[in-house]
PDB file of C-alpha atoms and ligand atoms in Angstrom:
ATOM      1  CA  MET A 111      46.656  66.715  92.909  1.00 75.00           C
ATOM      2  CA  LEU A 112      50.434  66.667  92.940  1.00 90.00           C
ATOM      3  CA  THR A 113      52.036  69.259  95.209  1.00 94.00           C
ATOM      4  CA  LYS A 114      55.547  70.654  95.013  1.00 95.00           C
ATOM      5  CA  SER A 115      56.627  68.746  98.115  1.00 95.00           C
ATOM      6  CA  LYS A 116      55.189  65.449  96.829  1.00 96.00           C
ATOM      7  CA  LEU A 117      56.989  66.034  93.562  1.00 97.00           C
ATOM      8  CA  ALA A 118      60.266  66.609  95.444  1.00 97.00           C
ATOM      9  CA  ILE A 119      59.757  63.376  97.412  1.00 97.00           C
ATOM     10  CA  THR A 120      59.084  61.300  94.286  1.00 97.00           C
ATOM     11  CA  LEU A 121      62.111  62.804  92.547  1.00 98.00           C
ATOM     12  CA  SER A 122      64.315  62.153  95.585  1.00 97.00           C
ATOM     13  CA  LYS A 123      63.662  58.410  95.189  1.00 97.00           C
ATOM     14  CA  LEU A 124      65.044  58.244  91.654  1.00 97.00           C
ATOM     15  CA  LYS A 125      68.391  56.652  90.996  1.00 96.00           C
ATOM     16  CA  THR A 126      71.305  58.804  90.032  1.00 94.00           C
ATOM     17  CA  PHE A 127      74.576  58.320  88.137  1.00 90.00           C
ATOM     18  CA  GLU A 128      76.423  55.111  88.992  1.00 84.00           C
ATOM     19  CA  ASN A 129      79.780  56.029  87.482  1.00 85.00           C
ATOM     20  CA  PRO A 130      79.619  59.737  86.758  1.00 85.00           C
ATOM     21  CA  ASP A 131      81.815  60.811  83.885  1.00 84.00           C
ATOM     22  CA  LEU A 132      83.708  63.890  84.960  1.00 79.00           C
ATOM     23  CA  GLN A 133      84.608  64.893  81.421  1.00 80.00           C
ATOM     24  CA  SER A 134      80.910  65.083  80.508  1.00 79.00           C
ATOM     25  CA  GLU A 135      80.197  67.000  83.753  1.00 84.00           C
ATOM     26  CA  GLN A 136      77.682  64.418  84.880  1.00 88.00           C
ATOM     27  CA  TYR A 137      76.144  66.010  87.949  1.00 88.00           C
ATOM     28  CA  ALA A 138      72.535  65.149  88.643  1.00 92.00           C
ATOM     29  CA  THR A 139      70.235  68.004  89.598  1.00 96.00           C
ATOM     30  CA  ASP A 140      69.247  67.507  93.247  1.00 95.00           C
ATOM     31  CA  SER A 141      65.581  66.731  93.814  1.00 96.00           C
ATOM     32  CA  GLU A 142      64.783  69.955  95.727  1.00 96.00           C
ATOM     33  CA  SER A 143      66.179  72.189  92.994  1.00 97.00           C
ATOM     34  CA  ALA A 144      64.542  70.104  90.273  1.00 98.00           C
ATOM     35  CA  ALA A 145      61.160  70.304  92.034  1.00 98.00           C
ATOM     36  CA  LEU A 146      61.470  74.064  92.493  1.00 98.00           C
ATOM     37  CA  ILE A 147      62.205  74.717  88.815  1.00 98.00           C
ATOM     38  CA  LEU A 148      59.652  72.218  87.530  1.00 98.00           C
ATOM     39  CA  TRP A 149      56.972  73.607  89.802  1.00 98.00           C
ATOM     40  CA  ASN A 150      57.630  77.123  88.540  1.00 98.00           C
ATOM     41  CA  ALA A 151      57.596  75.884  84.940  1.00 98.00           C
ATOM     42  CA  PHE A 152      54.278  74.162  85.629  1.00 98.00           C
ATOM     43  CA  MET A 153      52.823  77.378  87.115  1.00 98.00           C
ATOM     44  CA  ASN A 154      54.083  79.297  84.070  1.00 98.00           C
ATOM     45  CA  GLY A 155      51.990  76.991  81.872  1.00 98.00           C
ATOM     46  CA  ASP A 156      55.048  75.391  80.283  1.00 98.00           C
ATOM     47  CA  VAL A 157      54.515  71.755  81.296  1.00 98.00           C
ATOM     48  CA  GLU A 158      50.937  70.481  81.304  1.00 98.00           C
ATOM     49  CA  GLY A 159      49.951  69.180  77.862  1.00 98.00           C
ATOM     50  CA  LYS A 160      53.285  70.228  76.343  1.00 98.00           C
ATOM     51  CA  ALA A 161      55.813  68.363  74.210  1.00 98.00           C
ATOM     52  CA  ILE A 162      59.079  68.715  76.074  1.00 98.00           C
ATOM     53  CA  ALA A 163      62.664  67.727  75.344  1.00 98.00           C
ATOM     54  CA  ASP A 164      65.173  67.132  78.147  1.00 98.00           C
ATOM     55  CA  PHE A 165      68.603  67.774  76.593  1.00 98.00           C
ATOM     56  CA  GLY A 166      71.493  65.994  78.338  1.00 97.00           C
ATOM     57  CA  ALA A 167      68.843  64.106  80.266  1.00 98.00           C
ATOM     58  CA  GLY A 168      71.289  62.051  82.319  1.00 97.00           C
ATOM     59  CA  THR A 169      69.300  59.838  84.654  1.00 97.00           C
ATOM     60  CA  GLY A 170      66.124  61.697  83.710  1.00 98.00           C
ATOM     61  CA  ILE A 171      65.110  63.712  86.759  1.00 98.00           C
ATOM     62  CA  LEU A 172      63.979  66.813  84.837  1.00 98.00           C
ATOM     63  CA  GLY A 173      62.018  65.034  82.133  1.00 98.00           C
ATOM     64  CA  ILE A 174      60.464  62.629  84.619  1.00 98.00           C
ATOM     65  CA  GLY A 175      59.343  65.589  86.719  1.00 98.00           C
ATOM     66  CA  CYS A 176      57.667  67.032  83.607  1.00 98.00           C
ATOM     67  CA  LEU A 177      55.816  63.745  83.015  1.00 98.00           C
ATOM     68  CA  LEU A 178      54.698  63.696  86.661  1.00 98.00           C
ATOM     69  CA  LEU A 179      53.312  67.219  86.128  1.00 98.00           C
ATOM     70  CA  GLY A 180      51.258  66.218  83.081  1.00 98.00           C
ATOM     71  CA  ALA A 181      53.510  66.801  80.070  1.00 98.00           C
ATOM     72  CA  LYS A 182      52.045  65.354  76.871  1.00 98.00           C
ATOM     73  CA  SER A 183      55.391  63.876  75.854  1.00 98.00           C
ATOM     74  CA  VAL A 184      59.070  64.008  76.752  1.00 98.00           C
ATOM     75  CA  TYR A 185      62.145  63.248  74.642  1.00 98.00           C
ATOM     76  CA  PHE A 186      65.123  62.253  76.783  1.00 98.00           C
ATOM     77  CA  VAL A 187      68.210  63.111  74.708  1.00 98.00           C
ATOM     78  CA  GLU A 188      71.452  61.792  76.190  1.00 97.00           C
ATOM     79  CA  ARG A 189      74.678  60.513  74.642  1.00 96.00           C
ATOM     80  CA  ASP A 190      75.701  58.265  77.538  1.00 95.00           C
ATOM     81  CA  ARG A 191      74.240  54.774  77.331  1.00 96.00           C
ATOM     82  CA  GLU A 192      74.650  53.990  81.034  1.00 95.00           C
ATOM     83  CA  ALA A 193      72.907  57.171  82.135  1.00 96.00           C
ATOM     84  CA  LEU A 194      70.025  56.515  79.753  1.00 97.00           C
ATOM     85  CA  ALA A 195      69.674  52.967  81.109  1.00 97.00           C
ATOM     86  CA  VAL A 196      69.245  54.440  84.600  1.00 97.00           C
ATOM     87  CA  ALA A 197      66.690  56.905  83.211  1.00 98.00           C
ATOM     88  CA  GLU A 198      64.784  53.936  81.810  1.00 98.00           C
ATOM     89  CA  GLN A 199      64.738  52.263  85.237  1.00 98.00           C
ATOM     90  CA  ASN A 200      63.572  55.512  86.799  1.00 98.00           C
ATOM     91  CA  LEU A 201      60.739  55.765  84.284  1.00 98.00           C
ATOM     92  CA  ALA A 202      59.706  52.195  85.066  1.00 98.00           C
ATOM     93  CA  ALA A 203      59.594  53.106  88.763  1.00 98.00           C
ATOM     94  CA  VAL A 204      57.078  55.937  88.193  1.00 98.00           C
ATOM     95  CA  LYS A 205      55.040  54.421  85.375  1.00 96.00           C
ATOM     96  CA  GLU A 206      51.877  54.244  87.503  1.00 97.00           C
ATOM     97  CA  LYS A 207      52.075  57.996  88.059  1.00 97.00           C
ATOM     98  CA  ILE A 208      52.463  59.185  84.467  1.00 97.00           C
ATOM     99  CA  ASN A 209      50.225  59.320  81.401  1.00 96.00           C
ATOM    100  CA  GLY A 210      52.380  61.081  78.829  1.00 98.00           C
ATOM    101  CA  ASN A 211      54.484  59.473  76.121  1.00 98.00           C
ATOM    102  CA  TYR A 212      58.222  59.424  76.185  1.00 98.00           C
ATOM    103  CA  GLU A 213      61.155  58.436  74.054  1.00 98.00           C
ATOM    104  CA  LEU A 214      64.721  57.710  75.141  1.00 98.00           C
ATOM    105  CA  MET A 215      67.111  58.973  72.482  1.00 98.00           C
ATOM    106  CA  LEU A 216      70.725  57.837  72.696  1.00 98.00           C
ATOM    107  CA  ARG A 217      72.414  60.637  70.810  1.00 97.00           C
ATOM    108  CA  ASP A 218      74.405  63.812  70.971  1.00 97.00           C
ATOM    109  CA  VAL A 219      72.248  66.932  71.404  1.00 97.00           C
ATOM    110  CA  ARG A 220      74.050  68.410  68.406  1.00 95.00           C
ATOM    111  CA  ASN A 221      72.237  65.766  66.332  1.00 94.00           C
ATOM    112  CA  ALA A 222      69.053  65.880  68.354  1.00 93.00           C
ATOM    113  CA  GLU A 223      66.769  66.731  65.436  1.00 93.00           C
ATOM    114  CA  VAL A 224      63.760  67.157  67.654  1.00 97.00           C
ATOM    115  CA  LYS A 225      61.203  69.931  67.833  1.00 98.00           C
ATOM    116  CA  ALA A 226      59.278  70.575  71.012  1.00 98.00           C
ATOM    117  CA  ASP A 227      57.182  73.207  72.779  1.00 98.00           C
ATOM    118  CA  VAL A 228      59.682  73.512  75.606  1.00 98.00           C
ATOM    119  CA  ILE A 229      63.303  72.479  76.213  1.00 98.00           C
ATOM    120  CA  ILE A 230      64.503  71.849  79.740  1.00 98.00           C
ATOM    121  CA  GLN A 231      68.194  71.265  80.280  1.00 98.00           C
ATOM    122  CA  ASN A 232      70.869  71.241  82.932  1.00 97.00           C
ATOM    123  CA  PRO A 233      73.791  71.063  80.524  1.00 95.00           C
ATOM    124  CA  PRO A 234      77.510  70.796  81.230  1.00 92.00           C
ATOM    125  CA  PHE A 235      78.632  74.236  82.385  1.00 89.00           C
ATOM    126  CA  GLY A 236      81.530  74.190  79.957  1.00 85.00           C
ATOM    127  CA  THR A 237      84.122  73.834  82.719  1.00 82.00           C
ATOM    128  CA  LYS A 238      85.621  70.651  81.275  1.00 82.00           C
ATOM    129  CA  THR A 239      84.721  70.972  77.614  1.00 82.00           C
ATOM    130  CA  ALA A 240      84.888  74.579  76.527  1.00 82.00           C
ATOM    131  CA  HIS A 241      81.641  75.882  75.029  1.00 86.00           C
ATOM    132  CA  ALA A 242      79.579  72.793  75.895  1.00 90.00           C
ATOM    133  CA  ASP A 243      77.010  75.143  77.442  1.00 94.00           C
ATOM    134  CA  ARG A 244      76.982  77.249  74.268  1.00 96.00           C
ATOM    135  CA  GLU A 245      76.268  74.238  72.070  1.00 95.00           C
ATOM    136  CA  PHE A 246      73.371  73.154  74.240  1.00 97.00           C
ATOM    137  CA  LEU A 247      71.879  76.642  74.143  1.00 98.00           C
ATOM    138  CA  LEU A 248      72.197  76.984  70.374  1.00 97.00           C
ATOM    139  CA  GLN A 249      70.577  73.609  69.886  1.00 98.00           C
ATOM    140  CA  ALA A 250      67.762  74.468  72.308  1.00 98.00           C
ATOM    141  CA  PHE A 251      67.026  77.766  70.535  1.00 98.00           C
ATOM    142  CA  GLU A 252      66.600  75.815  67.283  1.00 98.00           C
ATOM    143  CA  ALA A 253      64.348  73.216  68.833  1.00 98.00           C
ATOM    144  CA  ALA A 254      61.703  75.135  70.800  1.00 98.00           C
ATOM    145  CA  PRO A 255      60.226  78.594  71.450  1.00 98.00           C
ATOM    146  CA  VAL A 256      60.619  78.266  75.239  1.00 98.00           C
ATOM    147  CA  VAL A 257      63.828  77.131  76.927  1.00 98.00           C
ATOM    148  CA  TYR A 258      64.700  76.472  80.574  1.00 98.00           C
ATOM    149  CA  SER A 259      68.435  76.159  81.009  1.00 98.00           C
ATOM    150  CA  PHE A 260      70.749  75.933  84.039  1.00 98.00           C
ATOM    151  CA  HIS A 261      74.025  77.860  84.045  1.00 96.00           C
ATOM    152  CA  LYS A 262      76.572  79.137  86.500  1.00 95.00           C
ATOM    153  CA  THR A 263      75.256  82.473  87.756  1.00 96.00           C
ATOM    154  CA  ALA A 264      78.627  84.018  86.920  1.00 95.00           C
ATOM    155  CA  THR A 265      77.960  83.351  83.219  1.00 95.00           C
ATOM    156  CA  ALA A 266      74.576  85.157  83.149  1.00 96.00           C
ATOM    157  CA  LEU A 267      75.765  87.835  80.754  1.00 96.00           C
ATOM    158  CA  PHE A 268      76.949  85.247  78.242  1.00 96.00           C
ATOM    159  CA  VAL A 269      73.554  83.488  78.424  1.00 97.00           C
ATOM    160  CA  GLU A 270      71.610  86.740  77.979  1.00 97.00           C
ATOM    161  CA  ARG A 271      73.738  87.838  75.020  1.00 97.00           C
ATOM    162  CA  LEU A 272      73.552  84.510  73.247  1.00 98.00           C
ATOM    163  CA  ALA A 273      69.774  84.423  73.776  1.00 98.00           C
ATOM    164  CA  ALA A 274      69.410  87.940  72.372  1.00 98.00           C
ATOM    165  CA  ALA A 275      71.551  87.067  69.333  1.00 98.00           C
ATOM    166  CA  ARG A 276      69.171  84.181  68.586  1.00 98.00           C
ATOM    167  CA  GLY A 277      65.988  86.210  69.051  1.00 98.00           C
ATOM    168  CA  PHE A 278      65.244  85.042  72.599  1.00 98.00           C
ATOM    169  CA  SER A 279      64.793  87.052  75.764  1.00 98.00           C
ATOM    170  CA  VAL A 280      65.161  86.029  79.379  1.00 98.00           C
ATOM    171  CA  THR A 281      61.731  86.256  81.032  1.00 98.00           C
ATOM    172  CA  ASN A 282      62.528  84.650  84.412  1.00 98.00           C
ATOM    173  CA  ARG A 283      65.603  83.764  86.420  1.00 98.00           C
ATOM    174  CA  TYR A 284      65.634  81.357  89.341  1.00 98.00           C
ATOM    175  CA  GLY A 285      68.670  81.420  91.612  1.00 97.00           C
ATOM    176  CA  LEU A 286      69.845  78.115  93.064  1.00 97.00           C
ATOM    177  CA  SER A 287      72.706  76.902  95.168  1.00 94.00           C
ATOM    178  CA  LEU A 288      73.325  73.467  93.683  1.00 92.00           C
ATOM    179  CA  PRO A 289      74.998  70.864  95.867  1.00 87.00           C
ATOM    180  CA  LEU A 290      77.639  68.916  93.987  1.00 78.00           C
ATOM    181  CA  LYS A 291      78.132  65.748  95.980  1.00 66.00           C
ATOM    182  CA  GLN A 292      81.571  64.312  96.355  1.00 56.00           C
ATOM    183  CA  GLN A 293      81.842  61.946  93.444  1.00 53.00           C
ATOM    184  CA  HIS A 294      85.464  62.323  92.526  1.00 54.00           C
ATOM    185  CA  SER A 295      88.466  61.834  94.733  1.00 57.00           C
ATOM    186  CA  PHE A 296      90.013  65.259  94.187  1.00 58.00           C
ATOM    187  CA  HIS A 297      87.020  67.074  95.651  1.00 56.00           C
ATOM    188  CA  LYS A 298      88.213  68.187  99.052  1.00 56.00           C
ATOM    189  CA  ARG A 299      84.899  68.961 100.688  1.00 54.00           C
ATOM    190  CA  LYS A 300      82.045  66.511 100.818  1.00 68.00           C
ATOM    191  CA  ILE A 301      79.428  68.888  99.514  1.00 76.00           C
ATOM    192  CA  HIS A 302      80.455  71.809  97.481  1.00 83.00           C
ATOM    193  CA  ARG A 303      77.777  74.314  96.462  1.00 89.00           C
ATOM    194  CA  VAL A 304      77.742  76.139  93.171  1.00 91.00           C
ATOM    195  CA  GLU A 305      75.728  79.274  92.460  1.00 96.00           C
ATOM    196  CA  VAL A 306      73.561  78.421  89.494  1.00 96.00           C
ATOM    197  CA  SER A 307      70.620  80.137  87.814  1.00 97.00           C
ATOM    198  CA  CYS A 308      67.896  78.559  85.780  1.00 98.00           C
ATOM    199  CA  PHE A 309      66.928  80.930  82.962  1.00 98.00           C
ATOM    200  CA  ARG A 310      63.529  80.845  81.278  1.00 98.00           C
ATOM    201  CA  MET A 311      63.935  82.183  77.756  1.00 98.00           C
ATOM    202  CA  GLU A 312      61.288  82.807  75.155  1.00 98.00           C
ATOM    203  CA  ARG A 313      61.489  83.507  71.438  1.00 98.00           C
ATOM    204  CA  THR A 314      60.437  87.107  70.886  1.00 96.00           C
TER     205      THR A 314
HETATM  206  N1  SAH B 128      69.793  66.548  83.143  1.00 63.22           N
HETATM  207  C1  SAH B 128      70.396  65.665  84.138  1.00 63.22           C
HETATM  208  C2  SAH B 128      71.892  65.489  83.930  1.00 63.22           C
HETATM  209  C3  SAH B 128      72.752  66.725  84.034  1.00 63.22           C
HETATM  210  S1  SAH B 128      74.480  66.368  83.769  1.00 63.22           S
HETATM  211  C4  SAH B 128      70.070  66.189  85.495  1.00 63.22           C
HETATM  212  O1  SAH B 128      69.576  67.322  85.575  1.00 63.22           O
HETATM  213  O2  SAH B 128      70.296  65.505  86.481  1.00 63.22           O
HETATM  214  C5  SAH B 128      74.664  66.738  82.018  1.00 63.22           C
HETATM  215  C6  SAH B 128      74.366  65.545  81.124  1.00 63.22           C
HETATM  216  O3  SAH B 128      74.592  65.934  79.772  1.00 63.22           O
HETATM  217  C7  SAH B 128      75.257  64.332  81.361  1.00 63.22           C
HETATM  218  O4  SAH B 128      74.455  63.207  81.571  1.00 63.22           O
HETATM  219  C8  SAH B 128      76.085  64.185  80.079  1.00 63.22           C
HETATM  220  O5  SAH B 128      76.351  62.834  79.729  1.00 63.22           O
HETATM  221  C9  SAH B 128      75.168  64.833  79.071  1.00 63.22           C
HETATM  222  N2  SAH B 128      75.850  65.385  77.893  1.00 63.22           N
HETATM  223  C10 SAH B 128      76.961  66.149  77.878  1.00 63.22           C
HETATM  224  N3  SAH B 128      77.247  66.514  76.621  1.00 63.22           N
HETATM  225  C11 SAH B 128      76.287  65.967  75.826  1.00 63.22           C
HETATM  226  C12 SAH B 128      76.022  66.010  74.430  1.00 63.22           C
HETATM  227  N4  SAH B 128      76.808  66.698  73.603  1.00 63.22           N
HETATM  228  N5  SAH B 128      74.935  65.363  73.968  1.00 63.22           N
HETATM  229  C13 SAH B 128      74.121  64.674  74.798  1.00 63.22           C
HETATM  230  N6  SAH B 128      74.317  64.604  76.124  1.00 63.22           N
HETATM  231  C14 SAH B 128      75.389  65.248  76.635  1.00 63.22           C
END
């Protein structure tokens, strides 16, 4: 039986972005935060046996965690070819530990055209491209009845309002302090933490 700490260890061994693209806000979720959210999702009954889509999958940590926890299938939707190639290597590294199906989809989430039981996403926070977070949310609400989505805690009201306007309500909120590693020269401190919340939303 997989435990939360074993999950965190496996996830910590995955490769991350080689040349992160700042404009696309390519920040990988750290393995501790990913394990915490995925474990909660698993306990909420949202992972085992479910068809899941990981929007803006990057190097795949969230979707791979779902497969490790018994998801039936995972779609990895990502527009960056290099990131998806790393996700593919990461999947190869855990193939002995997973049974579910998966598909790597090189495309923009706005053209995702997938339906799933659950969406999990750590999208761009919209700091570089205005409304990127909004587009991910709107797409997720179309694609599944249950959505887990990471946002800056300061934008909670925006998330709640948009969810309500689309017939969703926030059922759970998990507060995180996400480390953003120094990946770009203008970052002054080595590790900068950002207050983020993962929202679980359900169609009402
Ligand atoms: N889910 C990963 C990556 C988070 S970074 C993790 O948790 O580690 C956000 C990712 O979204 C980046 O890889 C970026 O390339 C991707 N992205 C940004 N806009 C996108 C879009 N419109 N369509 C698809 N992917 C997008």
